XYZ file of C-alpha atoms in Angstrom:
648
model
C 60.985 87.559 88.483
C 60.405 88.473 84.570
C 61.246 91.419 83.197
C 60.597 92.760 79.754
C 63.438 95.159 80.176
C 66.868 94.473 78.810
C 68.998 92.957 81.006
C 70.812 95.173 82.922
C 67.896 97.865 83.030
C 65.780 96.196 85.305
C 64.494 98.354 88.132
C 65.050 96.545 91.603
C 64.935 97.482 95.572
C 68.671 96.524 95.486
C 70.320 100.000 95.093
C 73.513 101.221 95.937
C 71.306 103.201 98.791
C 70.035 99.928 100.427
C 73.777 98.611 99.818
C 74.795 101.097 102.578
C 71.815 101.520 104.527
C 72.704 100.191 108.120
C 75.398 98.235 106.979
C 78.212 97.000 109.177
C 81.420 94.631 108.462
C 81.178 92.293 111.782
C 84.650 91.952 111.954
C 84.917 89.564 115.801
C 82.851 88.337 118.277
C 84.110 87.471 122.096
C 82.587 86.505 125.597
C 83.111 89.046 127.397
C 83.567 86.355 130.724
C 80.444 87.178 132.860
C 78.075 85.541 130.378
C 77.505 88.574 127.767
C 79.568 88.986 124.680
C 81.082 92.060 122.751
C 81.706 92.209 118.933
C 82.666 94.833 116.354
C 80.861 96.785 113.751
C 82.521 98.841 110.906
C 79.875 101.178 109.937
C 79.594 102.491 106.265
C 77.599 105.121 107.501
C 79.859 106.671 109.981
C 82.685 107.004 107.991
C 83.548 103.176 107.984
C 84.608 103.339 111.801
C 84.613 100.104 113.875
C 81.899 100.551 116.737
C 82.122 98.025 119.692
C 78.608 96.583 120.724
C 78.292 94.313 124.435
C 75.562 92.185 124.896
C 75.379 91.286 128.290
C 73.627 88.369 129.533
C 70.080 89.523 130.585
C 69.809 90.764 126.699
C 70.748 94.630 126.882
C 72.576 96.011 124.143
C 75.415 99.061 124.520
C 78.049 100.484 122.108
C 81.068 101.218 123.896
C 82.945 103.680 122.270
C 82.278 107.477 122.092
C 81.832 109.203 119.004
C 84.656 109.022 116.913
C 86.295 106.408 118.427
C 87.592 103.463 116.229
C 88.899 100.317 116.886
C 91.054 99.554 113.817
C 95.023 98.326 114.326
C 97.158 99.092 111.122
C 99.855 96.537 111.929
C 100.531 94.479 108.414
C 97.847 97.350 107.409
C 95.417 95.199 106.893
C 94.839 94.789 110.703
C 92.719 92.348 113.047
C 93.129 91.611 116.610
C 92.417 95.506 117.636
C 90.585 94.435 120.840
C 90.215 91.914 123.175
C 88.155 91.416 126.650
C 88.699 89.821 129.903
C 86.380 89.702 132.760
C 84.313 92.538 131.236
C 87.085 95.006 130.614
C 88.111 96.029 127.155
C 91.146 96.924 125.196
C 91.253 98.324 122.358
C 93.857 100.314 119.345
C 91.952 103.315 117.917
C 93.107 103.827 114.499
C 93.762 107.646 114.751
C 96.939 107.178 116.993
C 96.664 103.534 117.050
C 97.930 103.224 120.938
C 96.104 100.981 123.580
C 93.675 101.880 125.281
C 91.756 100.464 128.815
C 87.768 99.990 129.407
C 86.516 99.562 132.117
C 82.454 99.081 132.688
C 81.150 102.477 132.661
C 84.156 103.708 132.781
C 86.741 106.213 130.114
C 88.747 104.805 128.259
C 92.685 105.020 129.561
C 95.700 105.478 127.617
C 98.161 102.393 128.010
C 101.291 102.936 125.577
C 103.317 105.945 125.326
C 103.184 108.887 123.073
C 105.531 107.191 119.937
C 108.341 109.577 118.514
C 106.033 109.581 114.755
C 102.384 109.805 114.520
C 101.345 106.101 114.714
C 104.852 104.765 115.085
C 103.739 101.901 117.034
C 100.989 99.959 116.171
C 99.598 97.509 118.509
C 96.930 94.158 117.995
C 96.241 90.940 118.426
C 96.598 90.892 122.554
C 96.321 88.162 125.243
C 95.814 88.710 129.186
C 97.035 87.296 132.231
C 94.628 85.153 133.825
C 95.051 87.582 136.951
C 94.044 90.740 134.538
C 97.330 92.339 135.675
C 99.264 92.366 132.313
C 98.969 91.529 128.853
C 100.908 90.936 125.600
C 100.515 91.724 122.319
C 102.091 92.535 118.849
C 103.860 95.740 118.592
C 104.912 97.201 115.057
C 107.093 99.917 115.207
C 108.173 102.569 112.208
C 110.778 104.586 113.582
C 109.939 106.864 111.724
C 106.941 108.375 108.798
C 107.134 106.737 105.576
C 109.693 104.486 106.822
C 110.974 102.004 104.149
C 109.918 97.535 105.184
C 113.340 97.436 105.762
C 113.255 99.603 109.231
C 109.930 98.396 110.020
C 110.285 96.189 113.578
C 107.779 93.664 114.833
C 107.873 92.341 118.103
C 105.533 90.794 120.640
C 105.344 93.017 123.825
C 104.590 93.030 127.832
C 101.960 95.585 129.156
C 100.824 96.372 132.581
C 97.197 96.042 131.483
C 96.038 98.289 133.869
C 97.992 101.977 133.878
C 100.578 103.384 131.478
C 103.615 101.154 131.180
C 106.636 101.461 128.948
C 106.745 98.064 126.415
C 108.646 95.408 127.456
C 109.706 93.152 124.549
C 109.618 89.539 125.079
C 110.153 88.266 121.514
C 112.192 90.112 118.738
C 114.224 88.835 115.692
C 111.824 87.616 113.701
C 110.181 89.511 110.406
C 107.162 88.599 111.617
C 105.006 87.862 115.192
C 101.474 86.478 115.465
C 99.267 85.214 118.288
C 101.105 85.680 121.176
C 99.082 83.846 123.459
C 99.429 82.803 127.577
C 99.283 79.427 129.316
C 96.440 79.038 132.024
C 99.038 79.889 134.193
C 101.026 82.547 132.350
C 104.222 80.688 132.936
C 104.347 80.138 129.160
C 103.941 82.019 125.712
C 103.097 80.847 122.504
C 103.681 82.541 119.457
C 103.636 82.648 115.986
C 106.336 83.451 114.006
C 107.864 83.850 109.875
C 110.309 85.548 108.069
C 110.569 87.205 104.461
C 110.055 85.885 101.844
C 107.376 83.695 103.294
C 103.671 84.327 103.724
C 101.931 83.057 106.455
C 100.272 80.931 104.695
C 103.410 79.199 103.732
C 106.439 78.333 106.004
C 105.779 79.761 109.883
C 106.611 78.179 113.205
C 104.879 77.695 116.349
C 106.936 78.298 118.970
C 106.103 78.477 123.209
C 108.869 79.694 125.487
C 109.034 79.362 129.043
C 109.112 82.641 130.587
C 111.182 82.074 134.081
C 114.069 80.548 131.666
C 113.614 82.261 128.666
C 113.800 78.554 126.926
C 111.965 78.294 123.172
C 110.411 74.888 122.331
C 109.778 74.507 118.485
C 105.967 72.997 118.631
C 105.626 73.061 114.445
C 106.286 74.385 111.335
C 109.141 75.849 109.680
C 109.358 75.070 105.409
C 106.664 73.885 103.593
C 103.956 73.681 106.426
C 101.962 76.826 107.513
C 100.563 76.763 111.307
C 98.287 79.278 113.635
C 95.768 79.834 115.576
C 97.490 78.758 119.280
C 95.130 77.958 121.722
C 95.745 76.728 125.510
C 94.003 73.497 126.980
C 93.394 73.828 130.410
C 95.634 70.710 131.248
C 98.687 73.050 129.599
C 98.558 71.709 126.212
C 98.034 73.664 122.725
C 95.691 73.345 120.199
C 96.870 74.659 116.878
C 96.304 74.746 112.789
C 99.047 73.007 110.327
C 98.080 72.332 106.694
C 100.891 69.368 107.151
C 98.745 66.980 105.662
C 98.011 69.402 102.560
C 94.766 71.163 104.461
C 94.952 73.554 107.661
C 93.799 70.871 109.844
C 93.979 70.711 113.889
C 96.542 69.152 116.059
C 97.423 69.054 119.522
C 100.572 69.894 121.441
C 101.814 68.751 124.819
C 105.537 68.484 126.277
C 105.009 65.021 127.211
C 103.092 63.246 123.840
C 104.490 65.770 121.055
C 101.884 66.486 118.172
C 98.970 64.241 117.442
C 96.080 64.688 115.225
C 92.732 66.004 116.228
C 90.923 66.897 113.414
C 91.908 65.581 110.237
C 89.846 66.235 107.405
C 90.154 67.088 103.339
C 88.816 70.166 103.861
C 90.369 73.779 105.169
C 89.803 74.699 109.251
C 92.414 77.170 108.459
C 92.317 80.771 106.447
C 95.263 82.630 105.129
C 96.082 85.404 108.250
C 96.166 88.723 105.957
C 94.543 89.711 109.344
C 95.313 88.855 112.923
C 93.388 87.036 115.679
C 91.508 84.910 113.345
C 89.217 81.818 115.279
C 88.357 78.929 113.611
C 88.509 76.279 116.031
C 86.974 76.609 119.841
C 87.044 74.341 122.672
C 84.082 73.667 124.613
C 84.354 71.073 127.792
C 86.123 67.870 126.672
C 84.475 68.521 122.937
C 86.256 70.464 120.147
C 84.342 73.024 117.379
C 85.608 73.623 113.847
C 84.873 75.693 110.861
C 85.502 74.072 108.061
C 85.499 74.591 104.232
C 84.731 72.515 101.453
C 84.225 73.229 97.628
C 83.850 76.722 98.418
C 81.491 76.010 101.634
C 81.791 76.312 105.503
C 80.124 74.372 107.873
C 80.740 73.900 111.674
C 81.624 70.377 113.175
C 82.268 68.694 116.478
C 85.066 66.561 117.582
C 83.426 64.228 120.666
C 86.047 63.296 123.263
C 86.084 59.856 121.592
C 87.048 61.237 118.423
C 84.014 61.145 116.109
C 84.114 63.852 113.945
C 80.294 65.522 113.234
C 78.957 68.264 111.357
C 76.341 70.571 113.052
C 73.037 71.148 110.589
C 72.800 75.101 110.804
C 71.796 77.174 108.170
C 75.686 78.634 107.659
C 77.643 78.854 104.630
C 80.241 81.116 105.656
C 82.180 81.250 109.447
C 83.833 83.226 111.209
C 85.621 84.040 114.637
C 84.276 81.048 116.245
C 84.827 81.225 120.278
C 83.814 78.804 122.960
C 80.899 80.527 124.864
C 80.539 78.358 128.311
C 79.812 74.971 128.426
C 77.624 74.188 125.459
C 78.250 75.958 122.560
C 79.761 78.635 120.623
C 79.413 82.765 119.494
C 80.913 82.852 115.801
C 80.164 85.459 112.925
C 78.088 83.430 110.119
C 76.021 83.797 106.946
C 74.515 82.393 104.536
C 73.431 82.809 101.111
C 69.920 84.366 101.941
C 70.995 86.103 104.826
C 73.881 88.731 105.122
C 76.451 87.852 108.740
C 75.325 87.943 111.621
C 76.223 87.007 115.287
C 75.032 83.631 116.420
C 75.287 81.351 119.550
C 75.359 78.023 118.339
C 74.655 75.253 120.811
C 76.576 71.826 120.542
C 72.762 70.440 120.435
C 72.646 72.628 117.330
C 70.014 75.079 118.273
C 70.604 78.353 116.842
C 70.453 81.490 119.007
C 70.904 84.539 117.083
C 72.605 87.825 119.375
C 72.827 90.811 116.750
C 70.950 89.834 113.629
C 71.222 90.509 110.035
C 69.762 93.181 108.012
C 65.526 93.085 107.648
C 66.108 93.698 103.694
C 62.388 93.399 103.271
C 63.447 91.712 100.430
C 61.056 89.000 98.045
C 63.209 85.922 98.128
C 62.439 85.962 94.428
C 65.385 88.989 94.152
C 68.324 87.289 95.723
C 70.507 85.213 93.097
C 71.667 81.768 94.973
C 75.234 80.728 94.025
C 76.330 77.424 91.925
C 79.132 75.761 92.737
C 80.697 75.302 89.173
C 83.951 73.346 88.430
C 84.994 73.923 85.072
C 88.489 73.237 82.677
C 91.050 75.006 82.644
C 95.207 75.039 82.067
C 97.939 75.812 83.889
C 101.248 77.742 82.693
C 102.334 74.898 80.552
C 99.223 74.608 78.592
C 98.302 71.215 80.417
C 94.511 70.852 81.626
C 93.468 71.266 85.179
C 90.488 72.007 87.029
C 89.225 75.669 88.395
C 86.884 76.538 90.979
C 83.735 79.525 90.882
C 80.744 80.305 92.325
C 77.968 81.192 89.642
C 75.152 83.628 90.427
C 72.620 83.505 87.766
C 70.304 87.095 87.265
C 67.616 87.334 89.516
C 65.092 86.473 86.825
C 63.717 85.910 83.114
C 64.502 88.484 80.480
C 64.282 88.912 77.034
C 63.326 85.822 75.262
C 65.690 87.078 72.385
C 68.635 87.993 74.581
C 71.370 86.108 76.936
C 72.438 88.388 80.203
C 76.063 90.058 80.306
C 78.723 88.195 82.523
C 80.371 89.923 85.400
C 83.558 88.046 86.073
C 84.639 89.163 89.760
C 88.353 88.253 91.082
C 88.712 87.814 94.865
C 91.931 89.759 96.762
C 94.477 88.049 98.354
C 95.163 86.631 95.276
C 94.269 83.422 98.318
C 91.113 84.863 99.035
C 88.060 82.767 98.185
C 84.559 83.944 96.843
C 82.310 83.980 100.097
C 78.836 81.972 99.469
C 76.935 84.860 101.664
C 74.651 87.130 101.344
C 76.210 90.099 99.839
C 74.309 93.162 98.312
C 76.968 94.406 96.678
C 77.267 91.283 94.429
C 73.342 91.085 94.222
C 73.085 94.668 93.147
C 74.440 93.514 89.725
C 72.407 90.073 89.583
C 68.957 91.886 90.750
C 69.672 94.062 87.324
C 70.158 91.060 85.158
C 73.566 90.679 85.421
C 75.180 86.839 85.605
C 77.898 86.976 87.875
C 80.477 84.122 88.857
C 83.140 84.811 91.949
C 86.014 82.793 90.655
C 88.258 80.951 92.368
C 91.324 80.616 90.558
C 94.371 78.760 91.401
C 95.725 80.236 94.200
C 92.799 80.636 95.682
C 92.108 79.514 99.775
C 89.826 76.698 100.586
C 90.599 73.479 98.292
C 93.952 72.865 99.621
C 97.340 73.862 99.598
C 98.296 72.386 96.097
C 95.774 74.128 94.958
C 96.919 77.490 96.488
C 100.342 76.908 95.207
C 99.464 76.693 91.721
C 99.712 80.821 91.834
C 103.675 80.019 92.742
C 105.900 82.021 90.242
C 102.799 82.065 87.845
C 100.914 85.171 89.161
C 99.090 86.595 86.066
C 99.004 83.683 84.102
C 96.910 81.104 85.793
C 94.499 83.094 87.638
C 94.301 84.865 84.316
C 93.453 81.790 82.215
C 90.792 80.809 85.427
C 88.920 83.878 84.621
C 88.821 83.440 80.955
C 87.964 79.662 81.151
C 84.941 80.636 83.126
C 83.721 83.091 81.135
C 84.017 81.050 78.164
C 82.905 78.146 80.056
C 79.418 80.181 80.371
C 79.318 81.920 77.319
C 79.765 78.440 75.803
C 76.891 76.754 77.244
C 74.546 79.306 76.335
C 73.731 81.373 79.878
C 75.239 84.493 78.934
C 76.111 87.292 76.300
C 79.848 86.139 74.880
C 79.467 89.899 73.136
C 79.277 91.284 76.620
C 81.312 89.424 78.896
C 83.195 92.212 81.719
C 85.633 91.329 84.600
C 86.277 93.457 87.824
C 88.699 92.875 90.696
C 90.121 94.992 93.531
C 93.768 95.066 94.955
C 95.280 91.293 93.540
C 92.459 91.031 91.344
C 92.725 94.488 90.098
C 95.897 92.764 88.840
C 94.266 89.768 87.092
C 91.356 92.322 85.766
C 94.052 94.599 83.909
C 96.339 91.214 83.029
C 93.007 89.661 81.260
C 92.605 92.930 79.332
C 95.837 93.221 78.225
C 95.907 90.019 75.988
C 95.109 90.203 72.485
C 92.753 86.598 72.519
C 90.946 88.821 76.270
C 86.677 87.867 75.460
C 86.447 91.063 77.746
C 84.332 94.095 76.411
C 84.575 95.665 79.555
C 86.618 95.981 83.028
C 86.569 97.610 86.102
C 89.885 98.300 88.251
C 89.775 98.404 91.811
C 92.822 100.021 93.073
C 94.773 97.465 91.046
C 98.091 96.705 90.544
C 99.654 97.781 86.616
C 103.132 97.606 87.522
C 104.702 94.790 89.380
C 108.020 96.397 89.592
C 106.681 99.677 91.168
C 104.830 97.327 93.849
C 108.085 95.341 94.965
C 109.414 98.879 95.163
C 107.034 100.533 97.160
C 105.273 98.584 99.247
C 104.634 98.100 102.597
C 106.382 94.954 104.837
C 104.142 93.060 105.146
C 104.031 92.388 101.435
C 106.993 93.442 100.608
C 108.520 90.365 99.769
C 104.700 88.693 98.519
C 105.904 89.036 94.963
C 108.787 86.465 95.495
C 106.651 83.670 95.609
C 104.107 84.857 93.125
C 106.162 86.324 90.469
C 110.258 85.661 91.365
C 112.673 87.455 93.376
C 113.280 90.410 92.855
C 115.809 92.335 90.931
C 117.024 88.856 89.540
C 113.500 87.848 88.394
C 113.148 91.350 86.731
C 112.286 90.768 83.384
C 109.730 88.288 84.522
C 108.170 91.509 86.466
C 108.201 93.697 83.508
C 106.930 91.634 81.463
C 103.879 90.230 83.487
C 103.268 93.759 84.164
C 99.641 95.238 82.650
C 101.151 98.581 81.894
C 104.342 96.957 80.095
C 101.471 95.489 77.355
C 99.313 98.766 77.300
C 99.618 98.742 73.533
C 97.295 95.438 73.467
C 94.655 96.778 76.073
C 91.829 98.456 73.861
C 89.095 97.453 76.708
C 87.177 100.188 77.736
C 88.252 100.389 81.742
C 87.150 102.205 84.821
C 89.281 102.491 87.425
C 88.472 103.045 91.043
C 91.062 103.993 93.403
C 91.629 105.473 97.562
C 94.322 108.339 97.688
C 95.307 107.002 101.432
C 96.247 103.250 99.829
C 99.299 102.404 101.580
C 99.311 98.804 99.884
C 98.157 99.712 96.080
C 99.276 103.932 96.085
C 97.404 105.973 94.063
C 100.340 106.135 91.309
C 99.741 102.003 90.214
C 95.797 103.726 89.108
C 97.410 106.381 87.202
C 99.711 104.677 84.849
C 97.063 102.649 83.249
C 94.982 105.545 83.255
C 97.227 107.786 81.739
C 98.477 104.896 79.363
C 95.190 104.649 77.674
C 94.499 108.146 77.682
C 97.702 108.601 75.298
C 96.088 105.245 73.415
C 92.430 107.038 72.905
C 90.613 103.583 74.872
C 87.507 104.869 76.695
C 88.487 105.446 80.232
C 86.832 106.842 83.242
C 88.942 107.306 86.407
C 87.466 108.187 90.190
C 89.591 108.961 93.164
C 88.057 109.268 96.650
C 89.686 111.044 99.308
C 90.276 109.688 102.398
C 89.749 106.048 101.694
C 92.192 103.585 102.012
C 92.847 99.865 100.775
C 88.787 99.240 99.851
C 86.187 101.809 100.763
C 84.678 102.206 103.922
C 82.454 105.456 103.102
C 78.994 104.891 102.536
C 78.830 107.697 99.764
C 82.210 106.213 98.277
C 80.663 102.742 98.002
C 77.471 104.435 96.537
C 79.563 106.163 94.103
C 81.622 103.362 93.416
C 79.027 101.073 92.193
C 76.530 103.206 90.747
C 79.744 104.658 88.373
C 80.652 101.000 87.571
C 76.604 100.475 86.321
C 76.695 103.418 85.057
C 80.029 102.109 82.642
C 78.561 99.287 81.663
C 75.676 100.489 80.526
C 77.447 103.240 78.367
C 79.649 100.554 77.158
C 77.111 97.605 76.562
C 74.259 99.834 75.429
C 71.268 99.308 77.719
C 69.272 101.885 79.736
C 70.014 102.577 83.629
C 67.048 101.781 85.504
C 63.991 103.970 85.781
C 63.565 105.460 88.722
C 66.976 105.812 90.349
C 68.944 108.945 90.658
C 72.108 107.508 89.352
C 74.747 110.219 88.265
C 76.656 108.994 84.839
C 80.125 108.802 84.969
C 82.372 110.760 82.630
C 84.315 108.545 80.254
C 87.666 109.908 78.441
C 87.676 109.406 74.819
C 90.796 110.080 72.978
């Protein structure tokens, strides 16, 4: 595609309209046991609700829940693990109460947990039944009572009757935090996953299983310095699990008589950071094992043969998810790729592809979509000494101006261990489609090349992710590809905190930023978060109060006097993890400092948007910024309302 047009003003079918239109976050897929499968759908459309869709074996397609209904958990807020099926029946958390709830084909749904003392005081996810369907367990997360502080926050894992209204037996208490609570083929044992502030799951937990006649706990793995998950029972009673032992989540097995012994060893991640629950990388299917792995910023699936040879399947996938043994042959995962947004697949150990709920028909001409470029490029790390950063690099979708180089859009991940996603995603393609360059860094910290590589964020949070995001923009700029004049950065939650850190430097190359419900003051976010993260900041920054000064001063809004970036700021006034308040000091700091500043707050969203006319808004205001700021023309044709900007 050429276009005569500045860049940034080219018209394209890529709107924030067609952004929303039909879209869904897949966010599982399971078997449902009699040869059909079920998997979730959080629709933009209908408020950003998670719909579950079966697929039963003879092809027919039915959503499950009535209107309203939404199967979201809000344990660690960020959720996962809200249902789970067994022989055809359901369970499932709906977020408005978040209390279990039974499904039985064609049947209503029926209340399981009791009526808590607060609204949402116990939060359930992440369940396992009985191989008899009788009862269940799961993680329970109680508040005793609203707005309690981390401190009073409980989680446990819990026994159910999985059938009628029961009152919550606990089976596991103590530690800060549960995970995975999973049964033994005969339900004489429990594994579970376990950690305790100030650790991450990603860096010290322990696998433990516990006989549940004598109440006995046998250590399987872990504890500091090695990060395991993902249980998973072997029919002959032993346990498959994930331990980045080696340096990379890898897979080992368990059993009481041979200890822990390799299966899948590679220099590449099987394992993701759990900000959510229930996550499914590895499946076993007969006496052959499946595996999503990721390499250089890349998934693939491969197959460990019964004799140990370790092969990768040739599908069409970049980036895997949920990956679940479905019979005999093959697996159901969640997987896209760069031309084609996720989608629900049955893959077949022969490697034929069957797809159950596909993507989006864009209608779009190849010729629109940008492809990512894996790019490696120098960098430094706190002492000034070089290193190496990772970044995917989406050129515009197209020639412009013969006399002109495109503007950059630097994006930041969340996490900070996310990792930029090589998939099909409109909301990144919206920008390239205009004749925008954008590269998805992956800083240090980031998930998928390691854990040294994820520990370079340790205690220097806002200093090397920072100098990642500058290296890559200058690395670009540099060689000639885009605009150094009009380079911008954007990043929501932990990279809302590296967006506002990279502005606030006096050497930032940064004409431009965009603040996703960022954080601007450290300090305030020790103070007022939620448990689950409560103790995060230990690792990335210091503890805290000794380490204050080191919060203070790697705060954004303690260096306001050196950000004269024009910024727009984004931000949900229901965010539990980044509240509302973190928005408003940088805005109201460069208010008081005269920088251009435009500032939207949309009710009723949360930690990220989940309203169609929110994400519209969103991005169209962010275009809309840019072009005010970098001086081109919004495309002709589209109804795109400007956004006001405060000037002194």
């Amino acid at each position: 595609m050429t276009s005569p047009l500045p860049y940034g003003s080219w018209p394209t079918p890529i709107t924030s309209e067609l952004v929303v239109a039909a879209a869904v976050r897949l966010d599982d897929v399971r078997p449902d046991g009699r040869g059909g499968v079920v998997w979730g759908e959080g629709r933009a459309a209908e408020g950003g609700r998670t719909q579950l869709v079966h697929r039963a074996a003879d092809g027919a397609v039915t959503e499950l829940l009535g209107e309203g209904a939404n199967a979201r958990s809000a344990v660690h807020e960020y959720g996962g693990g809200a249902w789970w099926v067994h022989e055809g029946v359901l369970w499932y958390v709906d977020w408005a109460d978040q209390r279990l709830r039974r499904l039985d084909p064609g049947g209503e749904p029926v209340v399981l947990t009791p009526d808590p003392a607060v609204p949402r005081g116990d939060r359930y996810a992440d369940g396992d039944v009985a191989p008899d369907g009788t009862w269940l367990v799961c993680v329970r997360e109680h508040h005793p009572r609203e707005h309690a502080p981390a401190s009073e926050v409980v989680n446990e894992v819990v026994r159910l009757d999985a059938r009628e209204p029961s009152e919550p037996q606990v089976l596991v208490t103590g530690p800060d935090f549960v995970a995975a609570p999973r049964l033994s083929p005969d339900a004489t044992r429990l594994a579970f996953v376990s950690w305790d502030h100030p650790s991450m799951p990603w860096d010290d937990t322990v696998l433990t299983v516990r006989d549940l006649a004598t109440g006995v706990d046998t250590v399987v793995a872990g504890g500091p310095g090695e990060s395991v998950g993902e249980p998973v029972w072997q029919v002959d009673r032993s346990l498959h699990f994930l331990s980045d032992r080696t340096g990379w989540w890898n897979l080992y097995r368990w059993s009481p008589d041979d200890g822990v012994t390799p299966l899948v060893v590679l220099d590449a991640e099987i394992g993701l950071p759990a900000w959510q629950l229930a996550g499914a990388r590895h499946a076993t299917v007969g006496d052959r094992v499946v595996v999503a792995r990721s390499s250089q910023g890349f998934d693939a699936l491969a197959v460990r043969d019964a004799d140990g040879t370790v092969t990768e399947l040739d599908t069409p996938f970049t980036a895997i998810r949920s990956v679940r043994a479905d019979g005999e042959d093959g697996v159901v995962c969640v997987a896209g790729s760069p031309t084609a947004e996720p989608g629900v697949h049955r893959i077949a150990l022969a490697g034929t592809v069957t797809t159950l709920r596909p993507p989006r028909d864009l209608g779009l001409d190849p010729a629109t979509i940008a492809v990512p470029e894996p790019m490696t490029f120098p960098s430094t790390d706190p002492s000034g000494a070089p290193r190496e950063a990772h970044a995917l690099y989406y050129p515009p979708a197209g020639e412009g101006p013969a006399d002109a180089r495109p503007p950059l859009l630097v994006v930041i991940h969340g996490g900070p261990t996310g990792a930029a996603a090589p998939v099909l995603n409109l909301g990144l393609q919206y920008w390239t489609s205009r004749g925008f360059g954008v590269v998805d860094v992956d800083h240090g910290g980031s998930t998928g090349y390691g854990r040294a590589y994820r520990e370079q964020l340790r205690g220097a949070w806002g200093i090397v992710d920072v100098a990642d995001c500058l290296a890559a923009a200058r690395a670009l700029a540099d060689a000639g590809r885009v605009d150094p004049a009009r380079l911008a950065i954007r990043g929501g939650s932990a990279g809302g905190f590296t967006t506002l850190a990279a502005l606030a430097r006096e050497d930032t190359p940064f004409s431009a930023g965009a603040d996703h419900f960022g954080v601007a003051d450290l300090e305030a976010l020790a103070q007022e978060t939620h448990k689950f993260e409560s103790r995060y900041l230990d690792g990335l920054v210091g503890p805290y109060p000794p380490a204050r000064d080191v919060y203070v001063e790697r705060s954004p809004i303690t260096h306001v006097d050196r950000l004269a970036t024009p910024l727009i700021v984004l931000q949900g006034d229901e965010d539990a993890i980044v509240p509302p308040n973190q928005s408003e000091m940088i805005v109201d700091a460069l208010r008081r400092r005269g920088v251009p500043v435009a500032y939207l707050l949309f009710p009723g969203e949360q930690h990220g948007f989940r309203r169609a006319e929110n994400i519209r808004r969103a991005l169209d205001a962010e275009l809309a910024f840019y072009a005010r700021m970098f001086g081109f023309a919004l495309p002709p044709g589209e109804d795109i309302a400007p956004v006001e900007v405060e000037v002194g």
